[in-house]
mmCIF file of C-alpha atoms in Angstrom:
data_model
loop_
_atom_site.group_PDB
_atom_site.id
_atom_site.type_symbol
_atom_site.label_atom_id
_atom_site.label_comp_id
_atom_site.label_asym_id
_atom_site.label_seq_id
_atom_site.Cartn_x
_atom_site.Cartn_y
_atom_site.Cartn_z
ATOM 1 C CA MET B 872 -102.201 -83.853 -105.919
ATOM 2 C CA ALA B 873 -101.886 -80.405 -104.396
ATOM 3 C CA ASN B 874 -100.366 -78.932 -101.245
ATOM 4 C CA TYR B 875 -102.743 -78.397 -98.329
ATOM 5 C CA LEU B 876 -102.293 -76.925 -94.878
ATOM 6 C CA ILE B 877 -103.723 -79.046 -92.070
ATOM 7 C CA LEU B 878 -104.489 -77.511 -88.684
ATOM 8 C CA LYS B 879 -104.947 -80.217 -86.084
ATOM 9 C CA LYS B 880 -105.936 -79.960 -82.439
ATOM 10 C CA LYS B 881 -103.988 -81.983 -79.900
ATOM 11 C CA PRO B 882 -104.805 -82.798 -76.264
ATOM 12 C CA SER B 883 -102.719 -80.801 -73.813
ATOM 13 C CA LEU B 884 -101.178 -82.557 -70.846
ATOM 14 C CA ASN B 885 -100.448 -79.458 -68.801
ATOM 15 C CA ASN B 886 -102.903 -76.854 -70.141
ATOM 16 C CA ASN B 887 -99.983 -74.686 -71.249
ATOM 17 C CA ILE B 888 -100.822 -74.526 -74.927
ATOM 18 C CA TYR B 889 -97.889 -72.312 -75.828
ATOM 19 C CA THR B 890 -95.069 -74.550 -74.616
ATOM 20 C CA SER B 891 -93.428 -75.484 -77.893
ATOM 21 C CA SER B 892 -92.198 -78.867 -78.975
ATOM 22 C CA ARG B 893 -89.610 -76.912 -80.987
ATOM 23 C CA ASN B 894 -90.520 -78.853 -84.099
ATOM 24 C CA LEU B 895 -89.859 -76.004 -86.514
ATOM 25 C CA SER B 896 -89.042 -77.935 -89.681
ATOM 26 C CA SER B 897 -89.933 -76.566 -93.091
ATOM 27 C CA HIS B 898 -92.954 -78.889 -93.266
ATOM 28 C CA ASN B 899 -94.436 -78.906 -89.776
ATOM 29 C CA LEU B 900 -94.815 -76.679 -86.754
ATOM 30 C CA GLN B 901 -96.238 -77.948 -83.483
ATOM 31 C CA LEU B 902 -97.284 -76.399 -80.218
ATOM 32 C CA ASP B 903 -98.647 -78.395 -77.317
ATOM 33 C CA HIS B 904 -102.218 -77.615 -78.353
ATOM 34 C CA VAL B 905 -102.132 -77.513 -82.163
ATOM 35 C CA SER B 906 -100.017 -78.682 -85.064
ATOM 36 C CA LEU B 907 -99.809 -77.249 -88.550
ATOM 37 C CA SER B 908 -98.468 -79.342 -91.394
ATOM 38 C CA THR B 909 -98.219 -79.120 -95.165
ATOM 39 C CA GLU B 910 -99.151 -82.273 -97.048
ATOM 40 C CA SER B 911 -99.641 -83.216 -100.685
ATOM 41 C CA LEU B 912 -103.195 -84.604 -100.835
ATOM 42 C CA ASN B 913 -105.516 -86.180 -103.366
ATOM 43 C CA GLU B 914 -109.316 -86.066 -103.205
ATOM 44 C CA LYS B 915 -109.575 -89.233 -101.092
ATOM 45 C CA ASP B 916 -107.027 -87.886 -98.610
ATOM 46 C CA ILE B 917 -109.024 -84.681 -98.262
ATOM 47 C CA SER B 918 -112.242 -86.623 -97.627
ATOM 48 C CA ASP B 919 -110.520 -88.705 -94.950
ATOM 49 C CA PHE B 920 -109.104 -85.641 -93.202
ATOM 50 C CA ILE B 921 -112.467 -83.878 -93.195
ATOM 51 C CA LYS B 922 -113.941 -86.830 -91.260
ATOM 52 C CA ASP B 923 -111.233 -86.615 -88.580
ATOM 53 C CA PRO B 924 -112.711 -84.861 -85.499
ATOM 54 C CA ASP B 925 -109.257 -83.610 -84.489
ATOM 55 C CA ILE B 926 -108.824 -81.678 -87.732
ATOM 56 C CA GLU B 927 -109.669 -78.037 -87.128
ATOM 57 C CA MET B 928 -109.240 -76.838 -90.714
ATOM 58 C CA ILE B 929 -107.802 -77.787 -94.113
ATOM 59 C CA ALA B 930 -106.875 -75.164 -96.694
ATOM 60 C CA PRO B 931 -105.055 -75.320 -100.032
ATOM 61 C CA GLU B 932 -101.767 -73.477 -100.245
ATOM 62 C CA MET B 933 -102.105 -70.016 -101.809
ATOM 63 C CA PRO B 934 -99.603 -67.377 -102.908
ATOM 64 C CA VAL B 935 -99.172 -64.368 -100.633
ATOM 65 C CA SER B 936 -97.396 -61.103 -101.319
ATOM 66 C CA LEU B 937 -96.484 -57.860 -99.669
ATOM 67 C CA ILE B 938 -99.052 -55.124 -100.101
ATOM 68 C CA LYS B 939 -96.875 -53.227 -102.522
ATOM 69 C CA PRO B 940 -96.276 -49.644 -101.412
ATOM 70 C CA PHE B 941 -96.112 -46.631 -103.691
ATOM 71 C CA SER B 942 -93.102 -44.374 -103.996
ATOM 72 C CA SER B 943 -93.824 -41.112 -102.242
ATOM 73 C CA ASP B 944 -93.644 -37.720 -103.939
ATOM 74 C CA LYS B 945 -91.887 -36.421 -100.856
ATOM 75 C CA ALA B 946 -88.161 -35.863 -101.332
ATOM 76 C CA GLU B 947 -85.949 -38.297 -99.449
ATOM 77 C CA THR B 948 -84.023 -35.349 -98.032
ATOM 78 C CA ASP B 949 -87.199 -33.850 -96.538
ATOM 79 C CA THR B 950 -86.709 -35.444 -93.139
ATOM 80 C CA HIS B 951 -87.370 -32.505 -90.840
ATOM 81 C CA SER B 952 -90.741 -33.856 -89.769
ATOM 82 C CA ASN B 953 -92.492 -37.204 -89.612
ATOM 83 C CA TRP B 954 -96.088 -35.990 -89.761
ATOM 84 C CA GLY B 955 -97.548 -39.381 -88.888
ATOM 85 C CA LEU B 956 -96.084 -39.383 -85.385
ATOM 86 C CA ASP B 957 -97.592 -35.957 -84.714
ATOM 87 C CA ALA B 958 -100.959 -37.036 -86.134
ATOM 88 C CA ILE B 959 -101.280 -40.032 -83.822
ATOM 89 C CA LYS B 960 -99.955 -38.033 -80.831
ATOM 90 C CA ALA B 961 -96.987 -40.365 -80.365
ATOM 91 C CA ASN B 962 -94.692 -37.409 -79.692
ATOM 92 C CA ASP B 963 -96.898 -36.388 -76.752
ATOM 93 C CA SER B 964 -97.207 -39.842 -75.173
ATOM 94 C CA GLN B 965 -95.473 -40.747 -71.929
ATOM 95 C CA TYR B 966 -95.437 -44.403 -72.968
ATOM 96 C CA THR B 967 -92.761 -46.152 -75.033
ATOM 97 C CA GLY B 968 -93.939 -49.752 -75.358
ATOM 98 C CA LYS B 969 -91.521 -50.925 -72.687
ATOM 99 C CA GLY B 970 -92.011 -54.593 -71.846
ATOM 100 C CA VAL B 971 -94.138 -55.280 -74.930
ATOM 101 C CA LYS B 972 -93.152 -58.013 -77.387
ATOM 102 C CA VAL B 973 -94.018 -57.525 -81.037
ATOM 103 C CA ALA B 974 -93.842 -59.850 -84.045
ATOM 104 C CA ILE B 975 -93.648 -58.686 -87.662
ATOM 105 C CA LEU B 976 -94.469 -61.087 -90.508
ATOM 106 C CA ASP B 977 -92.948 -59.576 -93.638
ATOM 107 C CA THR B 978 -89.808 -59.571 -95.833
ATOM 108 C CA GLY B 979 -87.418 -59.744 -92.888
ATOM 109 C CA ILE B 980 -85.310 -56.963 -91.400
ATOM 110 C CA GLU B 981 -81.914 -55.324 -91.788
ATOM 111 C CA LYS B 982 -80.948 -56.109 -88.222
ATOM 112 C CA SER B 983 -77.753 -54.046 -88.361
ATOM 113 C CA HIS B 984 -79.604 -50.798 -89.159
ATOM 114 C CA SER B 985 -78.884 -48.107 -86.582
ATOM 115 C CA ALA B 986 -82.646 -47.702 -86.057
ATOM 116 C CA PHE B 987 -82.706 -51.076 -84.317
ATOM 117 C CA SER B 988 -79.792 -50.529 -81.965
ATOM 118 C CA GLY B 989 -80.687 -51.690 -78.474
ATOM 119 C CA THR B 990 -83.514 -53.966 -79.585
ATOM 120 C CA LYS B 991 -83.190 -57.717 -79.128
ATOM 121 C CA ILE B 992 -84.288 -59.020 -82.521
ATOM 122 C CA THR B 993 -84.998 -62.710 -83.086
ATOM 123 C CA GLU B 994 -85.265 -63.695 -86.739
ATOM 124 C CA LYS B 995 -86.726 -66.791 -88.345
ATOM 125 C CA ASP B 996 -86.725 -67.446 -92.069
ATOM 126 C CA PHE B 997 -89.740 -69.212 -93.603
ATOM 127 C CA THR B 998 -88.699 -68.572 -97.231
ATOM 128 C CA ALA B 999 -85.476 -70.608 -97.568
ATOM 129 C CA GLU B 1000 -83.687 -67.396 -98.621
ATOM 130 C CA GLY B 1001 -82.031 -66.820 -95.264
ATOM 131 C CA ASN B 1002 -82.478 -64.050 -92.716
ATOM 132 C CA GLY B 1003 -82.077 -60.375 -93.549
ATOM 133 C CA ASP B 1004 -84.125 -58.146 -95.824
ATOM 134 C CA SER B 1005 -83.125 -57.743 -99.457
ATOM 135 C CA ASN B 1006 -86.519 -56.202 -100.261
ATOM 136 C CA GLY B 1007 -86.779 -53.430 -97.670
ATOM 137 C CA HIS B 1008 -90.512 -53.605 -96.933
ATOM 138 C CA GLY B 1009 -90.134 -55.388 -93.598
ATOM 139 C CA THR B 1010 -87.355 -53.054 -92.465
ATOM 140 C CA HIS B 1011 -89.567 -50.041 -93.194
ATOM 141 C CA CYS B 1012 -92.486 -51.506 -91.222
ATOM 142 C CA ALA B 1013 -90.265 -52.415 -88.271
ATOM 143 C CA GLY B 1014 -88.816 -48.910 -88.211
ATOM 144 C CA THR B 1015 -92.274 -47.396 -87.824
ATOM 145 C CA ILE B 1016 -93.158 -49.666 -84.915
ATOM 146 C CA PHE B 1017 -90.012 -49.483 -82.785
ATOM 147 C CA GLY B 1018 -87.177 -47.791 -84.715
ATOM 148 C CA ARG B 1019 -84.845 -45.430 -82.866
ATOM 149 C CA ASP B 1020 -84.024 -41.966 -84.201
ATOM 150 C CA VAL B 1021 -81.844 -41.892 -87.326
ATOM 151 C CA ASN B 1022 -79.732 -38.792 -87.962
ATOM 152 C CA GLY B 1023 -81.984 -36.797 -85.677
ATOM 153 C CA VAL B 1024 -85.202 -38.006 -87.327
ATOM 154 C CA ARG B 1025 -87.711 -39.860 -85.180
ATOM 155 C CA ILE B 1026 -89.262 -42.740 -87.114
ATOM 156 C CA GLY B 1027 -90.500 -45.166 -84.438
ATOM 157 C CA ILE B 1028 -93.624 -45.022 -82.281
ATOM 158 C CA ALA B 1029 -92.834 -47.493 -79.498
ATOM 159 C CA GLN B 1030 -89.117 -46.913 -79.040
ATOM 160 C CA GLY B 1031 -89.103 -48.670 -75.673
ATOM 161 C CA ILE B 1032 -89.753 -52.072 -77.251
ATOM 162 C CA GLU B 1033 -86.755 -54.211 -76.394
ATOM 163 C CA CYS B 1034 -87.832 -57.549 -77.874
ATOM 164 C CA ALA B 1035 -89.016 -58.124 -81.452
ATOM 165 C CA PHE B 1036 -89.647 -61.311 -83.419
ATOM 166 C CA ILE B 1037 -89.170 -61.023 -87.165
ATOM 167 C CA ALA B 1038 -90.639 -63.781 -89.335
ATOM 168 C CA LYS B 1039 -89.460 -63.644 -92.923
ATOM 169 C CA VAL B 1040 -92.432 -64.979 -94.894
ATOM 170 C CA LEU B 1041 -91.895 -63.019 -98.121
ATOM 171 C CA GLY B 1042 -88.828 -63.233 -100.315
ATOM 172 C CA GLU B 1043 -86.775 -60.668 -102.178
ATOM 173 C CA ASN B 1044 -89.461 -60.324 -104.850
ATOM 174 C CA GLY B 1045 -92.161 -59.771 -102.224
ATOM 175 C CA GLY B 1046 -93.811 -63.145 -102.800
ATOM 176 C CA GLY B 1047 -94.429 -66.128 -100.576
ATOM 177 C CA ALA B 1048 -96.873 -68.912 -99.741
ATOM 178 C CA SER B 1049 -99.668 -69.269 -97.225
ATOM 179 C CA ASP B 1050 -98.061 -72.222 -95.451
ATOM 180 C CA SER B 1051 -95.106 -70.000 -94.499
ATOM 181 C CA LEU B 1052 -97.452 -67.313 -93.218
ATOM 182 C CA PHE B 1053 -99.526 -69.644 -91.050
ATOM 183 C CA LYS B 1054 -96.440 -71.341 -89.625
ATOM 184 C CA ALA B 1055 -94.963 -67.933 -88.870
ATOM 185 C CA MET B 1056 -98.141 -67.038 -86.999
ATOM 186 C CA LEU B 1057 -97.757 -70.128 -84.818
ATOM 187 C CA TRP B 1058 -94.093 -69.260 -84.263
ATOM 188 C CA ALA B 1059 -95.105 -65.768 -83.152
ATOM 189 C CA LEU B 1060 -97.567 -67.355 -80.724
ATOM 190 C CA GLU B 1061 -94.863 -69.700 -79.475
ATOM 191 C CA CYS B 1062 -92.706 -66.654 -78.761
ATOM 192 C CA LYS B 1063 -95.655 -65.140 -76.858
ATOM 193 C CA SER B 1064 -95.699 -61.999 -78.959
ATOM 194 C CA ASP B 1065 -98.194 -59.502 -77.591
ATOM 195 C CA ILE B 1066 -98.819 -57.852 -80.971
ATOM 196 C CA ILE B 1067 -98.533 -59.481 -84.409
ATOM 197 C CA SER B 1068 -98.287 -57.115 -87.391
ATOM 198 C CA MET B 1069 -98.886 -58.171 -91.019
ATOM 199 C CA SER B 1070 -98.524 -55.746 -93.941
ATOM 200 C CA LEU B 1071 -99.247 -58.378 -96.570
ATOM 201 C CA GLY B 1072 -102.094 -59.973 -98.483
ATOM 202 C CA PHE B 1073 -103.239 -63.080 -100.329
ATOM 203 C CA ASP B 1074 -102.515 -62.980 -104.051
ATOM 204 C CA PHE B 1075 -105.916 -63.875 -105.513
ATOM 205 C CA PRO B 1076 -105.032 -62.722 -109.070
ATOM 206 C CA GLY B 1077 -101.794 -64.702 -108.820
ATOM 207 C CA MET B 1078 -103.746 -67.835 -107.911
ATOM 208 C CA VAL B 1079 -106.034 -67.347 -110.914
ATOM 209 C CA LYS B 1080 -103.047 -66.825 -113.220
ATOM 210 C CA TYR B 1081 -101.363 -69.969 -111.897
ATOM 211 C CA LYS B 1082 -104.479 -72.012 -112.688
ATOM 212 C CA VAL B 1083 -104.863 -70.482 -116.157
ATOM 213 C CA ASP B 1084 -101.190 -71.118 -116.920
ATOM 214 C CA ASN B 1085 -101.812 -74.765 -116.031
ATOM 215 C CA GLY B 1086 -104.647 -75.150 -118.505
ATOM 216 C CA TRP B 1087 -107.722 -74.122 -116.528
ATOM 217 C CA PRO B 1088 -110.396 -71.990 -118.252
ATOM 218 C CA VAL B 1089 -110.389 -68.542 -116.666
ATOM 219 C CA GLU B 1090 -113.932 -68.959 -115.274
ATOM 220 C CA LEU B 1091 -113.039 -72.207 -113.504
ATOM 221 C CA ALA B 1092 -109.676 -70.827 -112.407
ATOM 222 C CA THR B 1093 -111.465 -67.897 -110.775
ATOM 223 C CA SER B 1094 -113.942 -70.208 -109.032
ATOM 224 C CA THR B 1095 -111.259 -72.504 -107.618
ATOM 225 C CA ALA B 1096 -109.173 -69.514 -106.520
ATOM 226 C CA LEU B 1097 -112.230 -68.191 -104.701
ATOM 227 C CA GLU B 1098 -112.657 -71.552 -102.956
ATOM 228 C CA SER B 1099 -109.007 -71.469 -101.885
ATOM 229 C CA TYR B 1100 -109.371 -67.894 -100.638
ATOM 230 C CA ARG B 1101 -112.459 -68.882 -98.614
ATOM 231 C CA ASP B 1102 -110.707 -71.849 -97.012
ATOM 232 C CA ASN B 1103 -107.638 -69.776 -96.140
ATOM 233 C CA LEU B 1104 -109.891 -67.158 -94.546
ATOM 234 C CA ARG B 1105 -111.401 -69.932 -92.433
ATOM 235 C CA MET B 1106 -107.901 -71.104 -91.522
ATOM 236 C CA PHE B 1107 -107.120 -67.599 -90.248
ATOM 237 C CA ASP B 1108 -110.374 -67.511 -88.317
ATOM 238 C CA SER B 1109 -109.574 -70.892 -86.748
ATOM 239 C CA LEU B 1110 -106.048 -69.916 -85.694
ATOM 240 C CA ILE B 1111 -107.123 -66.613 -84.205
ATOM 241 C CA LYS B 1112 -110.105 -68.211 -82.477
ATOM 242 C CA LEU B 1113 -107.788 -70.783 -80.893
ATOM 243 C CA SER B 1114 -105.509 -68.029 -79.587
ATOM 244 C CA GLN B 1115 -108.443 -66.041 -78.214
ATOM 245 C CA SER B 1116 -110.174 -69.012 -76.616
ATOM 246 C CA HIS B 1117 -107.211 -69.512 -74.290
ATOM 247 C CA ALA B 1118 -107.025 -65.995 -72.877
ATOM 248 C CA GLY B 1119 -107.635 -67.593 -69.489
ATOM 249 C CA PHE B 1120 -104.099 -68.954 -69.604
ATOM 250 C CA GLY B 1121 -102.775 -65.393 -69.447
ATOM 251 C CA TYR B 1122 -102.036 -64.866 -73.123
ATOM 252 C CA HIS B 1123 -104.243 -63.162 -75.692
ATOM 253 C CA PRO B 1124 -102.326 -61.545 -78.610
ATOM 254 C CA LEU B 1125 -103.479 -58.704 -80.820
ATOM 255 C CA PHE B 1126 -103.408 -59.123 -84.621
ATOM 256 C CA VAL B 1127 -103.073 -56.103 -86.935
ATOM 257 C CA ALA B 1128 -103.075 -56.161 -90.759
ATOM 258 C CA ALA B 1129 -103.021 -53.730 -93.678
ATOM 259 C CA SER B 1130 -106.369 -53.380 -95.457
ATOM 260 C CA GLY B 1131 -104.873 -53.399 -98.974
ATOM 261 C CA ASN B 1132 -104.115 -50.927 -101.773
ATOM 262 C CA GLU B 1133 -106.533 -52.114 -104.466
ATOM 263 C CA SER B 1134 -109.016 -49.209 -104.410
ATOM 264 C CA ARG B 1135 -108.876 -46.661 -107.239
ATOM 265 C CA ARG B 1136 -110.772 -43.561 -106.097
ATOM 266 C CA ASP B 1137 -108.634 -41.385 -108.381
ATOM 267 C CA ASP B 1138 -110.162 -43.120 -111.394
ATOM 268 C CA ASP B 1139 -113.713 -43.140 -110.051
ATOM 269 C CA ILE B 1140 -114.997 -42.494 -106.530
ATOM 270 C CA LYS B 1141 -117.021 -45.718 -106.785
ATOM 271 C CA PHE B 1142 -113.897 -47.842 -107.258
ATOM 272 C CA LYS B 1143 -113.554 -48.913 -103.634
ATOM 273 C CA ILE B 1144 -112.452 -52.429 -102.716
ATOM 274 C CA SER B 1145 -113.204 -54.013 -99.365
ATOM 275 C CA THR B 1146 -110.527 -55.156 -96.937
ATOM 276 C CA SER B 1147 -108.499 -58.135 -98.144
ATOM 277 C CA LEU B 1148 -107.161 -61.220 -96.369
ATOM 278 C CA PRO B 1149 -105.686 -61.443 -93.713
ATOM 279 C CA ALA B 1150 -107.092 -58.074 -92.625
ATOM 280 C CA CYS B 1151 -110.665 -59.293 -93.211
ATOM 281 C CA ALA B 1152 -110.258 -62.296 -90.902
ATOM 282 C CA GLU B 1153 -112.284 -62.307 -87.697
ATOM 283 C CA GLY B 1154 -110.380 -60.831 -84.768
ATOM 284 C CA VAL B 1155 -107.870 -58.878 -86.882
ATOM 285 C CA ILE B 1156 -107.653 -55.075 -86.706
ATOM 286 C CA SER B 1157 -107.701 -53.898 -90.331
ATOM 287 C CA VAL B 1158 -105.999 -50.592 -91.114
ATOM 288 C CA ALA B 1159 -106.687 -47.952 -93.773
ATOM 289 C CA ALA B 1160 -104.140 -45.371 -94.944
ATOM 290 C CA ALA B 1161 -104.759 -41.733 -94.036
ATOM 291 C CA CYS B 1162 -103.149 -38.630 -95.509
ATOM 292 C CA LYS B 1163 -102.837 -35.114 -94.119
ATOM 293 C CA VAL B 1164 -104.729 -32.285 -95.829
ATOM 294 C CA ALA B 1165 -104.360 -29.608 -93.131
ATOM 295 C CA ILE B 1166 -103.424 -29.303 -89.476
ATOM 296 C CA GLU B 1167 -105.691 -31.773 -87.665
ATOM 297 C CA ASP B 1168 -107.609 -32.548 -90.875
ATOM 298 C CA TYR B 1169 -107.177 -35.850 -92.685
ATOM 299 C CA ASP B 1170 -108.426 -37.781 -95.680
ATOM 300 C CA ILE B 1171 -108.228 -41.427 -96.710
ATOM 301 C CA ALA B 1172 -105.746 -42.245 -99.474
ATOM 302 C CA SER B 1173 -107.298 -42.969 -102.865
ATOM 303 C CA PHE B 1174 -105.771 -46.468 -102.961
ATOM 304 C CA SER B 1175 -106.836 -47.521 -99.462
ATOM 305 C CA ASN B 1176 -109.346 -50.362 -99.125
ATOM 306 C CA VAL B 1177 -112.563 -49.887 -97.163
ATOM 307 C CA ASN B 1178 -114.680 -51.583 -94.480
ATOM 308 C CA VAL B 1179 -111.819 -51.258 -91.997
ATOM 309 C CA SER B 1180 -111.347 -51.170 -88.225
ATOM 310 C CA LEU B 1181 -109.059 -48.140 -87.901
ATOM 311 C CA SER B 1182 -107.072 -45.700 -89.987
ATOM 312 C CA ALA B 1183 -103.499 -44.486 -89.556
ATOM 313 C CA PRO B 1184 -100.937 -42.381 -91.422
ATOM 314 C CA GLY B 1185 -100.033 -44.127 -94.672
ATOM 315 C CA VAL B 1186 -98.826 -41.407 -97.065
ATOM 316 C CA ASP B 1187 -95.355 -39.790 -97.046
ATOM 317 C CA ILE B 1188 -94.157 -42.108 -94.285
ATOM 318 C CA ILE B 1189 -90.428 -42.018 -93.644
ATOM 319 C CA SER B 1190 -88.786 -45.026 -92.011
ATOM 320 C CA ALA B 1191 -85.752 -47.296 -92.028
ATOM 321 C CA TRP B 1192 -84.444 -48.789 -95.268
ATOM 322 C CA PRO B 1193 -81.644 -51.277 -96.046
ATOM 323 C CA GLY B 1194 -78.217 -49.716 -96.319
ATOM 324 C CA ASN B 1195 -78.699 -47.895 -92.998
ATOM 325 C CA THR B 1196 -80.744 -45.264 -94.808
ATOM 326 C CA LEU B 1197 -84.261 -43.822 -94.728
ATOM 327 C CA LYS B 1198 -87.010 -44.049 -97.343
ATOM 328 C CA THR B 1199 -90.420 -42.428 -97.769
ATOM 329 C CA LEU B 1200 -93.320 -44.624 -98.940
ATOM 330 C CA ASP B 1201 -97.118 -44.624 -99.295
ATOM 331 C CA GLY B 1202 -99.448 -47.547 -98.599
ATOM 332 C CA THR B 1203 -101.637 -49.344 -96.111
ATOM 333 C CA SER B 1204 -98.449 -51.302 -95.397
ATOM 334 C CA MET B 1205 -97.151 -48.101 -93.811
ATOM 335 C CA ALA B 1206 -100.404 -47.500 -91.901
ATOM 336 C CA CYS B 1207 -100.538 -50.962 -90.320
ATOM 337 C CA PRO B 1208 -97.330 -50.584 -88.234
ATOM 338 C CA HIS B 1209 -98.618 -47.246 -86.904
ATOM 339 C CA VAL B 1210 -101.517 -49.117 -85.297
ATOM 340 C CA ALA B 1211 -99.196 -51.885 -84.073
ATOM 341 C CA GLY B 1212 -96.924 -49.271 -82.497
ATOM 342 C CA VAL B 1213 -99.775 -47.401 -80.817
ATOM 343 C CA ALA B 1214 -101.180 -50.730 -79.599
ATOM 344 C CA ALA B 1215 -97.831 -51.335 -77.883
ATOM 345 C CA LEU B 1216 -98.185 -48.005 -76.072
ATOM 346 C CA TRP B 1217 -101.690 -48.936 -74.928
ATOM 347 C CA TRP B 1218 -100.404 -52.375 -73.874
ATOM 348 C CA GLU B 1219 -97.908 -50.682 -71.580
ATOM 349 C CA GLU B 1220 -100.554 -48.216 -70.363
ATOM 350 C CA ARG B 1221 -102.878 -51.070 -69.354
ATOM 351 C CA ARG B 1222 -100.102 -52.670 -67.311
ATOM 352 C CA GLN B 1223 -99.321 -49.394 -65.564
ATOM 353 C CA GLN B 1224 -103.017 -49.110 -64.713
ATOM 354 C CA ARG B 1225 -102.764 -52.587 -63.164
ATOM 355 C CA VAL B 1226 -105.003 -54.052 -65.850
ATOM 356 C CA SER B 1227 -103.800 -57.247 -67.489
ATOM 357 C CA PRO B 1228 -103.576 -56.296 -71.194
ATOM 358 C CA THR B 1229 -105.389 -58.455 -73.712
ATOM 359 C CA ALA B 1230 -106.331 -58.043 -77.349
ATOM 360 C CA LYS B 1231 -109.877 -57.250 -76.228
ATOM 361 C CA ASN B 1232 -109.178 -54.465 -73.756
ATOM 362 C CA VAL B 1233 -106.395 -52.902 -75.831
ATOM 363 C CA THR B 1234 -108.639 -52.940 -78.902
ATOM 364 C CA SER B 1235 -111.342 -51.230 -76.831
ATOM 365 C CA GLN B 1236 -108.888 -48.447 -75.961
ATOM 366 C CA LEU B 1237 -107.807 -48.082 -79.588
ATOM 367 C CA TYR B 1238 -111.412 -47.739 -80.732
ATOM 368 C CA ALA B 1239 -112.539 -45.462 -77.895
ATOM 369 C CA THR B 1240 -109.740 -42.932 -78.420
ATOM 370 C CA ALA B 1241 -109.665 -42.869 -82.237
ATOM 371 C CA ARG B 1242 -110.380 -39.431 -83.728
ATOM 372 C CA ARG B 1243 -112.752 -38.734 -86.611
ATOM 373 C CA ASN B 1244 -111.432 -35.424 -87.894
ATOM 374 C CA PHE B 1245 -111.697 -36.443 -91.541
ATOM 375 C CA LEU B 1246 -113.054 -34.580 -94.537
ATOM 376 C CA SER B 1247 -116.841 -34.678 -94.841
ATOM 377 C CA SER B 1248 -116.526 -36.654 -98.075
ATOM 378 C CA THR B 1249 -115.247 -39.673 -96.146
ATOM 379 C CA THR B 1250 -117.334 -41.993 -93.991
ATOM 380 C CA GLU B 1251 -116.875 -44.648 -91.338
ATOM 381 C CA TYR B 1252 -116.771 -47.149 -94.192
ATOM 382 C CA ASP B 1253 -113.513 -45.463 -95.282
ATOM 383 C CA TYR B 1254 -111.820 -44.760 -91.946
ATOM 384 C CA GLY B 1255 -113.386 -47.255 -89.502
ATOM 385 C CA GLN B 1256 -113.434 -46.119 -85.869
ATOM 386 C CA GLY B 1257 -111.145 -43.222 -86.792
ATOM 387 C CA LEU B 1258 -107.490 -42.198 -86.697
ATOM 388 C CA VAL B 1259 -105.535 -44.232 -84.160
ATOM 389 C CA THR B 1260 -104.317 -42.139 -81.203
ATOM 390 C CA ALA B 1261 -101.598 -42.782 -78.633
ATOM 391 C CA PRO B 1262 -102.306 -42.687 -74.882
#
């Protein structure tokens, strides 16, 4: 017996698929159109579920983890400039993200931090640890998206965001499970979040280790972990497809995810790893980490994964940290919220242009305005459409 996630379609009586039944227990989450449950299944159970025409997808539970950032070489006291905001032209934008709702799926948030003053923050814990952020990763990401100035230092891109939904899917140690992540995604949809940001990844090596520790030969453990990874990718594709297929109901959210930090260009230029899950799921904007080499010249960080949608500042990024402080970090985890923040500015811009914003037309703006002023040694494979740019 093993734990499986079951995504099931349900008939809708009123065509409003995002009216929630408010069934937010630790085991099940239901919207009018779909339900997601976690069940312990044997092989016969799995066969029976596969035959059910109402079952959209079944996937085994997998470990997930934050995409662990690197400590920056930049001194914590060096707060005179946040280069990332200049690079993406956020300081020149007339837009603030006003009226846009964002969801962050991460380690939680230090809600009392002065950076979040004036923002209505709704928290939901999917880890059983309680709300808050004893890790710091989620607080840092939130600060980049919508944080207010701290001690005269601007850290946030879309400072006009007044409503944020924070799903705590990773615990103090940065670990979690896929069932929490998928249920948090449905919760974010229930809340009608316009933009959903995820600086996390699926722990494939952790899944292999778990199998080996339970007596599996490493070759078989790797094969079964790969099967689980494949099925969870399909679960992501199914959930996002369901959200996109109902754009006609006036709701079509944008998903953004960090590409991952597994590449090792410093060791060998060939050591590039492709975008990891959930960033590699269909319909998700995957984000690489850029670094500054000169004024208006950028490179891709040596650790940043490839085959991405966009790039954004991800080295020497200063943002909010628990204890009402600031911290400087490197990682694609830091790049992802830059794209989420800029997407919020474009979301507002579309509304002001009397265009109903959707994931599709906002993504088109993000791609069309991205800049490719990177070193000649980098390619589109490294930076995607280019460096994200604010309207």
